[in-house]
Amino acid sequence: MHKSVQESQKSRRTGSHLVSALTYAMFFMFAMTTDAVGEIIKIARVDMNLTNTEASAFHWATMVAIAASGIGLGFLADRFGRKSTIIGGLALYGVASALFMSGQSFQLYFALLFISGLAIGVFKTSALALIGDLAGSTQDHTARMNAVEGFFGVGAIIGPLLVVWLTSQGLSWTWLYMIAACLCGLMVVAALVTEYPPMSGEKETPASIGHTLSLLGNVHALGFSLAIALYVACEVAIFVWLPTFLEGFTGTEWAMGFAAYSVMIFFVLRAIGRFMGAIVLRFVDWKLVMLAFTAIIFGCFLASALLGKTAAVFLLPLSGLFMSMIYPTLNSKGISCFPKSDHGAVAGLILFFTAASAAFAPLLMAVVSDQFGNGDMRIGFILATAFAGLLFVMGLINWVANPAASALEAADQHEYT
């Protein structure tokens, strides 16, 4: 009997490791495409003769679709289970990615980016809910979230590098999406043969769009979502528009090299910081980390806005190290405020704010730069500085008032056992 129990526990641990590995792979894969958009926009603006506002559609088409999918379809993870929705979302994403090779029109790319965004919304909310199923405490949930976002950070490094390499070889950037399609196929097969952990908890309210929307009335869901929206506005400002902002930059040879790899440096530091976060946040109060890092990020943006490219070429990439722990930490704490049976719905709601901000913040930056700066993206980064300032204010409020304390304590006592 004792041997049977040990074998059962070993089997569950093995299954947990496999599911975790697949989750890491999912985040790595879709980060390759979504975070390569800055390099893709640089190419598309020239090849298709687009303005900043028009080229920004390569980014916001996906983000708008993710937002719609998150709030409209996030509940599917709670209704049909994590495994089924992950497989369905990956399959749709793989097909849409493969179809990038079927033509070269702006309209085709826009449609496929929108479809891929819908698919991301489905499998990402399921994956975020799955992290809660695997976690043993709110602290463990935060550590796992930082780890999985670390793999997202690695994908965000590989994606732009692949675009640059493909271009240097005389190949189209659309091959990046074919690579993603192949990875999707492998992950679908792996998911089909992997045993996922059972969903825990009983739902008091059936999973539905209406139930997801009702969470907007919850102060924790709304507060964390708004904070994440402000953070994302700062983050996407860098990987979408920093290459454009630094065009024409001149300086020392070392500074010019830093400018050439600015986005990659940002992504590398962000990835390193997220893996560190999985360890650091086990020992340091998360509220203190959020306060200190949002203050430093605001300082980096403010100096860049005031001093221009000379400061931005160094400070904005380096801000990635301090941005690293913010998104996964806020995301995990926001989700942990709710029962595990609602994790799909609340993850979808937070994803809506994430993607909506990722879509419209860089679009607003493009519009203000075109309207008030004759295309000078420095004007757009002044707007991003305002976002960073508001994020710091929310970090200060969180440190002083600690509004989520009771909800997180209740989750540790009743959900993570």
Coordinates of C-alpha atoms in Angstrom, one line a residue:
M1 CA 0.0 0.0 0.0
H2 CA 2.8 2.4 1.0
K3 CA 4.6 1.6 -2.3
S4 CA 1.4 2.3 -4.3
V5 CA 1.0 5.7 -2.7
Q6 CA 4.7 6.6 -3.4
E7 CA 4.3 5.6 -7.0
S8 CA 1.1 7.7 -7.3
Q9 CA 2.9 10.7 -5.8
K10 CA 5.9 10.2 -8.1
S11 CA 3.5 10.0 -11.1
R12 CA 1.8 13.3 -10.1
R13 CA 5.1 15.1 -9.7
T14 CA 6.2 13.8 -13.2
G15 CA 3.0 15.0 -14.7
S16 CA 3.3 18.4 -13.0
H17 CA 6.8 18.8 -14.4
L18 CA 5.6 17.9 -17.9
V19 CA 2.7 20.3 -17.7
S20 CA 5.0 23.1 -16.4
A21 CA 7.4 22.5 -19.3
L22 CA 4.6 22.8 -21.8
T23 CA 3.4 26.0 -20.2
Y24 CA 7.0 27.4 -20.4
A25 CA 7.1 26.4 -24.1
M26 CA 3.8 28.1 -24.9
F27 CA 4.9 31.4 -23.5
F28 CA 8.3 31.1 -25.2
M29 CA 6.6 30.4 -28.6
F30 CA 4.1 33.2 -28.7
A31 CA 6.6 35.7 -27.3
M32 CA 8.8 35.1 -30.3
T33 CA 6.1 36.6 -32.6
T34 CA 4.4 39.2 -30.5
D35 CA 7.6 40.8 -29.1
A36 CA 9.3 40.8 -32.5
V37 CA 6.9 43.4 -33.7
G38 CA 9.3 46.3 -33.3
E39 CA 11.7 44.8 -35.8
I40 CA 8.8 43.8 -38.1
I41 CA 7.4 47.3 -38.1
K42 CA 10.8 48.7 -39.1
I43 CA 10.8 46.5 -42.2
A44 CA 7.1 46.9 -43.0
R45 CA 7.2 50.7 -42.8
V46 CA 9.7 50.8 -45.6
D47 CA 8.4 47.8 -47.7
M48 CA 4.8 49.0 -47.6
N49 CA 5.4 52.7 -47.3
L50 CA 3.4 53.1 -44.1
T51 CA 3.1 55.9 -41.6
N52 CA 3.8 55.3 -37.9
T53 CA 0.1 55.1 -37.2
E54 CA -0.5 52.6 -40.1
A55 CA 2.5 50.4 -39.1
S56 CA 1.3 50.2 -35.5
A57 CA -1.6 48.0 -36.8
F58 CA 1.0 45.1 -36.9
H59 CA 0.9 45.4 -33.1
W60 CA -2.5 46.6 -32.1
A61 CA -4.4 44.1 -34.4
T62 CA -3.1 41.2 -32.2
M63 CA -3.5 43.0 -29.0
V64 CA -7.1 44.0 -29.6
A65 CA -7.9 40.4 -30.5
I66 CA -6.2 39.2 -27.3
A67 CA -8.2 41.7 -25.3
A68 CA -11.5 40.6 -26.8
S69 CA -10.6 36.9 -26.4
G70 CA -9.5 37.4 -22.8
I71 CA -12.7 39.0 -21.6
G72 CA -15.0 37.1 -24.0
L73 CA -13.5 33.6 -24.0
G74 CA -11.4 33.4 -20.8
F75 CA -14.2 31.6 -19.0
L76 CA -13.8 28.6 -21.3
A77 CA -10.8 27.5 -19.2
D78 CA -13.1 27.2 -16.2
R79 CA -16.0 25.6 -18.1
F80 CA -14.2 23.1 -20.3
G81 CA -10.9 22.6 -18.4
R82 CA -7.4 23.8 -19.0
K83 CA -6.2 21.0 -21.3
S84 CA -9.0 21.3 -23.9
T85 CA -8.8 25.0 -24.2
I86 CA -5.0 25.0 -24.4
I87 CA -5.0 22.5 -27.3
G88 CA -7.8 24.4 -29.1
G89 CA -6.0 27.7 -28.8
L90 CA -2.7 26.3 -29.9
A91 CA -4.2 24.6 -32.9
L92 CA -5.8 27.9 -34.1
Y93 CA -2.7 29.8 -33.5
G94 CA -0.6 27.3 -35.5
V95 CA -2.9 27.4 -38.5
A96 CA -3.0 31.3 -38.5
S97 CA 0.8 31.4 -38.2
A98 CA 1.3 29.0 -41.1
L99 CA -1.0 31.1 -43.4
F100 CA 1.4 34.0 -43.2
M101 CA 3.3 32.3 -46.0
S102 CA 0.2 32.4 -48.3
G103 CA 0.4 36.0 -49.4
Q104 CA 2.0 39.4 -49.0
S105 CA -0.8 42.0 -48.6
F106 CA -1.3 44.2 -45.6
Q107 CA -5.0 43.1 -45.4
L108 CA -3.9 39.4 -45.1
Y109 CA -1.4 40.1 -42.4
F110 CA -3.9 42.2 -40.5
A111 CA -6.5 39.4 -40.6
L112 CA -4.1 36.7 -39.5
L113 CA -2.7 38.9 -36.7
F114 CA -6.2 39.3 -35.4
I115 CA -7.0 35.6 -35.6
S116 CA -3.7 34.7 -33.9
G117 CA -4.6 37.2 -31.1
L118 CA -7.9 35.4 -30.5
A119 CA -6.0 32.1 -30.2
I120 CA -3.5 33.6 -27.8
G121 CA -6.3 34.8 -25.6
V122 CA -7.7 31.3 -25.3
F123 CA -4.6 29.4 -24.5
K124 CA -2.9 32.1 -22.4
T125 CA -5.9 32.4 -20.0
S126 CA -5.9 28.6 -19.7
A127 CA -2.2 28.6 -19.0
L128 CA -2.5 31.3 -16.4
A129 CA -5.3 29.4 -14.7
L130 CA -3.2 26.3 -14.9
I131 CA -0.4 27.9 -12.9
G132 CA -2.9 28.4 -10.0
D133 CA -3.8 24.7 -10.2
L134 CA -0.1 23.8 -9.9
A135 CA 0.8 26.3 -7.1
G136 CA 0.8 25.5 -3.4
S137 CA 0.5 29.0 -2.0
T138 CA 0.1 32.6 -3.1
Q139 CA 3.9 33.0 -2.8
D140 CA 4.5 29.9 -4.9
H141 CA 2.0 31.2 -7.4
T142 CA 4.0 34.4 -7.7
A143 CA 7.3 32.5 -8.1
R144 CA 5.8 30.2 -10.8
M145 CA 4.4 33.2 -12.6
N146 CA 7.8 34.9 -12.7
A147 CA 9.4 31.7 -14.0
V148 CA 6.9 31.3 -16.8
E149 CA 7.2 34.9 -17.7
G150 CA 11.0 34.4 -17.7
F151 CA 10.5 31.9 -20.6
F152 CA 8.3 34.5 -22.3
G153 CA 11.2 36.9 -21.9
V154 CA 13.6 34.4 -23.6
G155 CA 11.2 34.1 -26.5
A156 CA 11.1 37.8 -26.7
I157 CA 14.8 37.8 -27.2
I158 CA 14.9 35.0 -29.8
G159 CA 12.0 36.5 -31.9
P160 CA 13.7 39.8 -32.8
L161 CA 17.0 38.0 -33.4
L162 CA 15.3 35.6 -35.8
V163 CA 13.8 38.5 -37.7
V164 CA 17.2 40.2 -38.0
W165 CA 18.8 36.9 -39.1
L166 CA 16.1 36.1 -41.6
T167 CA 16.5 39.6 -43.1
S168 CA 20.3 39.2 -43.3
Q169 CA 19.8 35.9 -45.2
G170 CA 17.4 37.6 -47.7
L171 CA 14.3 35.8 -46.3
S172 CA 11.0 37.3 -45.3
W173 CA 10.1 38.0 -41.7
T174 CA 7.0 35.8 -42.3
W175 CA 9.2 32.7 -41.8
L176 CA 9.2 33.6 -38.1
Y177 CA 5.5 32.7 -38.1
M178 CA 6.1 29.4 -39.9
I179 CA 8.6 28.5 -37.2
A180 CA 5.9 29.3 -34.6
A181 CA 3.4 27.1 -36.5
C182 CA 5.8 24.2 -36.3
L183 CA 6.3 24.7 -32.6
C184 CA 2.5 24.8 -32.1
G185 CA 2.2 21.5 -33.8
L186 CA 4.7 19.9 -31.5
M187 CA 3.0 21.3 -28.4
V188 CA -0.4 20.1 -29.5
V189 CA 0.9 16.6 -29.8
A190 CA 2.7 16.8 -26.4
A191 CA -0.4 18.2 -24.7
L192 CA -2.6 15.4 -26.1
V193 CA -0.5 12.8 -24.4
T194 CA 0.1 14.6 -21.1
E195 CA -2.0 14.3 -18.0
Y196 CA -3.1 17.7 -16.6
P197 CA -3.9 18.3 -12.9
P198 CA -7.6 18.3 -12.0
M199 CA -9.3 21.7 -11.5
S200 CA -9.8 22.4 -7.8
G201 CA -12.7 24.1 -6.1
E202 CA -16.4 24.2 -6.8
K203 CA -17.9 27.1 -8.7
E204 CA -20.7 29.1 -7.1
T205 CA -21.5 30.8 -10.3
P206 CA -21.4 29.1 -13.8
A207 CA -18.5 30.1 -16.0
S208 CA -19.8 32.6 -18.6
I209 CA -19.1 36.0 -20.2
G210 CA -21.5 37.6 -17.8
H211 CA -19.7 36.2 -14.8
T212 CA -16.4 37.5 -16.1
L213 CA -17.8 40.9 -16.6
S214 CA -19.2 40.9 -13.1
L215 CA -15.7 40.7 -11.8
L216 CA -15.2 44.3 -13.0
G217 CA -17.1 45.3 -9.8
N218 CA -14.5 43.7 -7.6
V219 CA -11.9 46.2 -6.3
H220 CA -9.1 43.7 -6.5
A221 CA -9.8 42.7 -10.1
L222 CA -10.1 46.3 -11.2
G223 CA -7.2 47.6 -9.2
F224 CA -4.7 45.0 -10.3
S225 CA -6.0 45.3 -13.9
L226 CA -5.4 49.0 -14.0
A227 CA -2.0 48.7 -12.5
I228 CA -1.0 46.1 -15.1
A229 CA -2.4 48.3 -17.9
L230 CA -0.1 51.1 -16.9
Y231 CA 2.8 48.8 -16.7
V232 CA 2.2 47.3 -20.1
A233 CA 1.9 50.8 -21.6
C234 CA 5.5 51.5 -20.4
E235 CA 6.8 48.1 -21.6
V236 CA 5.4 48.2 -25.1
A237 CA 6.6 51.8 -25.6
I238 CA 10.1 50.4 -25.5
F239 CA 9.9 47.3 -27.7
V240 CA 7.5 48.8 -30.2
W241 CA 8.8 52.4 -30.6
L242 CA 12.3 52.6 -29.2
P243 CA 14.0 51.4 -32.5
T244 CA 12.1 54.2 -34.3
F245 CA 12.9 56.8 -31.5
L246 CA 16.6 56.0 -31.8
E247 CA 16.8 56.3 -35.6
G248 CA 19.4 58.9 -36.5
F249 CA 21.2 58.6 -33.1
T250 CA 24.9 59.5 -33.2
G251 CA 27.5 59.1 -30.5
T252 CA 30.5 57.1 -29.6
E253 CA 31.1 53.7 -31.2
W254 CA 30.1 52.0 -27.9
A255 CA 26.9 54.1 -27.6
M256 CA 26.0 53.3 -31.3
G257 CA 26.4 49.6 -30.6
F258 CA 24.1 50.0 -27.5
A259 CA 21.5 51.7 -29.7
A260 CA 21.7 49.0 -32.4
Y261 CA 20.8 46.3 -29.8
S262 CA 18.7 48.4 -27.5
V263 CA 15.5 46.3 -27.7
M264 CA 17.5 43.0 -27.4
I265 CA 19.3 44.4 -24.3
F266 CA 15.9 45.4 -22.8
F267 CA 14.6 41.9 -23.4
V268 CA 17.7 40.2 -22.0
L269 CA 17.6 42.2 -18.8
R270 CA 13.8 41.6 -18.5
A271 CA 14.3 37.8 -18.9
I272 CA 17.1 37.7 -16.4
G273 CA 15.1 39.7 -13.9
R274 CA 12.1 37.4 -14.1
F275 CA 14.1 34.3 -13.4
M276 CA 15.6 36.1 -10.5
G277 CA 12.2 37.1 -9.4
A278 CA 11.2 33.5 -8.9
I279 CA 13.8 33.4 -6.1
V280 CA 13.9 37.0 -4.8
L281 CA 10.2 37.3 -4.2
R282 CA 10.3 34.3 -1.9
F283 CA 12.4 36.5 0.6
V284 CA 11.5 40.1 -0.1
D285 CA 8.1 41.8 0.4
W286 CA 6.5 42.0 -3.0
K287 CA 5.0 45.4 -2.2
L288 CA 8.5 46.9 -1.5
V289 CA 9.8 45.5 -4.7
M290 CA 6.9 47.0 -6.7
L291 CA 7.4 50.4 -5.0
A292 CA 11.1 50.6 -5.6
F293 CA 11.0 49.3 -9.2
T294 CA 8.1 51.6 -10.3
A295 CA 10.0 54.6 -8.9
I296 CA 13.2 53.6 -10.9
I297 CA 11.2 53.0 -14.1
F298 CA 9.5 56.5 -13.8
G299 CA 13.0 58.0 -13.3
C300 CA 14.3 56.3 -16.5
F301 CA 11.4 57.5 -18.6
L302 CA 11.4 61.0 -17.2
A303 CA 15.2 61.4 -17.8
S304 CA 14.7 60.1 -21.4
A305 CA 11.9 62.4 -22.1
L306 CA 13.8 65.4 -20.8
L307 CA 17.2 64.7 -22.2
G308 CA 16.3 62.9 -25.4
K309 CA 18.1 60.1 -27.3
T310 CA 21.4 60.6 -25.4
A311 CA 19.8 59.4 -22.2
A312 CA 17.1 57.1 -23.7
V313 CA 19.7 54.9 -25.5
F314 CA 20.9 53.7 -22.1
L315 CA 18.1 54.2 -19.6
L316 CA 15.2 52.7 -21.5
P317 CA 16.9 49.4 -22.3
L318 CA 18.3 49.2 -18.7
S319 CA 14.7 49.8 -17.3
G320 CA 14.0 46.2 -18.4
L321 CA 15.8 44.8 -15.3
F322 CA 13.3 46.8 -13.1
M323 CA 10.3 46.0 -15.3
S324 CA 11.0 42.3 -15.1
M325 CA 9.2 41.4 -11.9
I326 CA 6.3 43.8 -12.1
Y327 CA 3.9 42.1 -14.6
P328 CA 4.1 38.5 -13.4
T329 CA 3.9 39.6 -9.7
L330 CA 0.9 41.9 -10.2
N331 CA -0.7 39.3 -12.4
S332 CA -0.2 36.5 -9.9
K333 CA -1.4 38.6 -6.9
G334 CA -4.5 39.7 -8.8
I335 CA -5.4 36.1 -9.8
S336 CA -4.7 34.8 -6.3
C337 CA -7.3 37.1 -4.8
F338 CA -10.0 34.8 -6.3
P339 CA -10.9 31.1 -5.9
K340 CA -9.1 28.7 -8.2
S341 CA -12.4 27.9 -9.9
D342 CA -12.5 31.5 -11.1
H343 CA -8.9 31.7 -12.2
G344 CA -9.7 31.4 -15.9
A345 CA -12.2 34.2 -15.7
V346 CA -10.1 36.6 -13.7
A347 CA -7.0 35.8 -15.8
G348 CA -9.1 36.6 -18.9
L349 CA -10.2 39.9 -17.4
I350 CA -6.6 40.9 -16.5
L351 CA -5.5 39.8 -20.0
F352 CA -8.1 42.1 -21.5
F353 CA -6.6 45.1 -19.7
T354 CA -3.1 43.9 -20.6
A355 CA -3.8 43.5 -24.3
A356 CA -6.0 46.6 -24.5
S357 CA -3.2 48.7 -23.1
A358 CA -0.6 47.0 -25.3
A359 CA -2.8 47.8 -28.3
F360 CA -3.8 51.4 -27.7
A361 CA -0.8 52.8 -25.7
P362 CA 1.6 52.5 -28.6
L363 CA -1.1 53.6 -31.0
L364 CA -1.6 56.8 -28.9
M365 CA 2.1 57.3 -28.9
A366 CA 2.1 57.1 -32.7
V367 CA -0.8 59.5 -33.1
V368 CA 0.7 62.2 -30.8
S369 CA 4.1 61.9 -32.5
D370 CA 2.5 62.3 -35.9
Q371 CA 0.2 65.1 -34.9
F372 CA 2.4 67.1 -32.6
G373 CA 6.0 66.1 -33.4
N374 CA 5.9 65.6 -37.2
G375 CA 6.8 62.0 -36.6
D376 CA 9.3 62.6 -33.8
M377 CA 8.7 59.7 -31.4
R378 CA 10.2 61.7 -28.5
I379 CA 6.7 63.2 -28.2
G380 CA 5.3 59.7 -27.8
F381 CA 7.7 58.9 -25.1
I382 CA 6.6 62.0 -23.1
L383 CA 3.2 60.4 -23.1
A384 CA 4.8 57.1 -21.9
T385 CA 6.5 59.0 -19.1
A386 CA 3.0 60.0 -17.8
F387 CA 2.0 56.3 -17.8
A388 CA 5.1 55.5 -15.8
G389 CA 4.3 58.3 -13.3
L390 CA 0.8 56.9 -12.7
L391 CA 2.2 53.4 -12.2
F392 CA 4.6 54.7 -9.5
V393 CA 1.6 56.4 -7.8
M394 CA -0.2 53.0 -7.7
G395 CA 2.9 51.3 -6.3
L396 CA 3.0 53.9 -3.5
I397 CA -0.7 53.4 -2.7
N398 CA -0.2 49.6 -2.7
W399 CA 2.8 50.0 -0.2
V400 CA 0.9 52.3 2.1
A401 CA -2.6 50.8 2.1
N402 CA -1.9 47.1 1.2
P403 CA -5.5 46.7 -0.1
A404 CA -5.1 43.0 -1.1
A405 CA -3.8 41.7 2.2
S406 CA -7.0 40.1 3.5
A407 CA -7.8 38.5 0.1
L408 CA -4.4 37.0 -0.3
E409 CA -4.4 35.7 3.3
A410 CA -7.7 34.1 2.8
A411 CA -6.5 32.4 -0.4
D412 CA -3.5 30.9 1.4
Q413 CA -5.8 29.5 4.0
H414 CA -8.6 28.1 1.8
E415 CA -7.4 27.8 -1.8
Y416 CA -3.7 26.8 -1.6
T417 CA -3.7 23.7 0.7

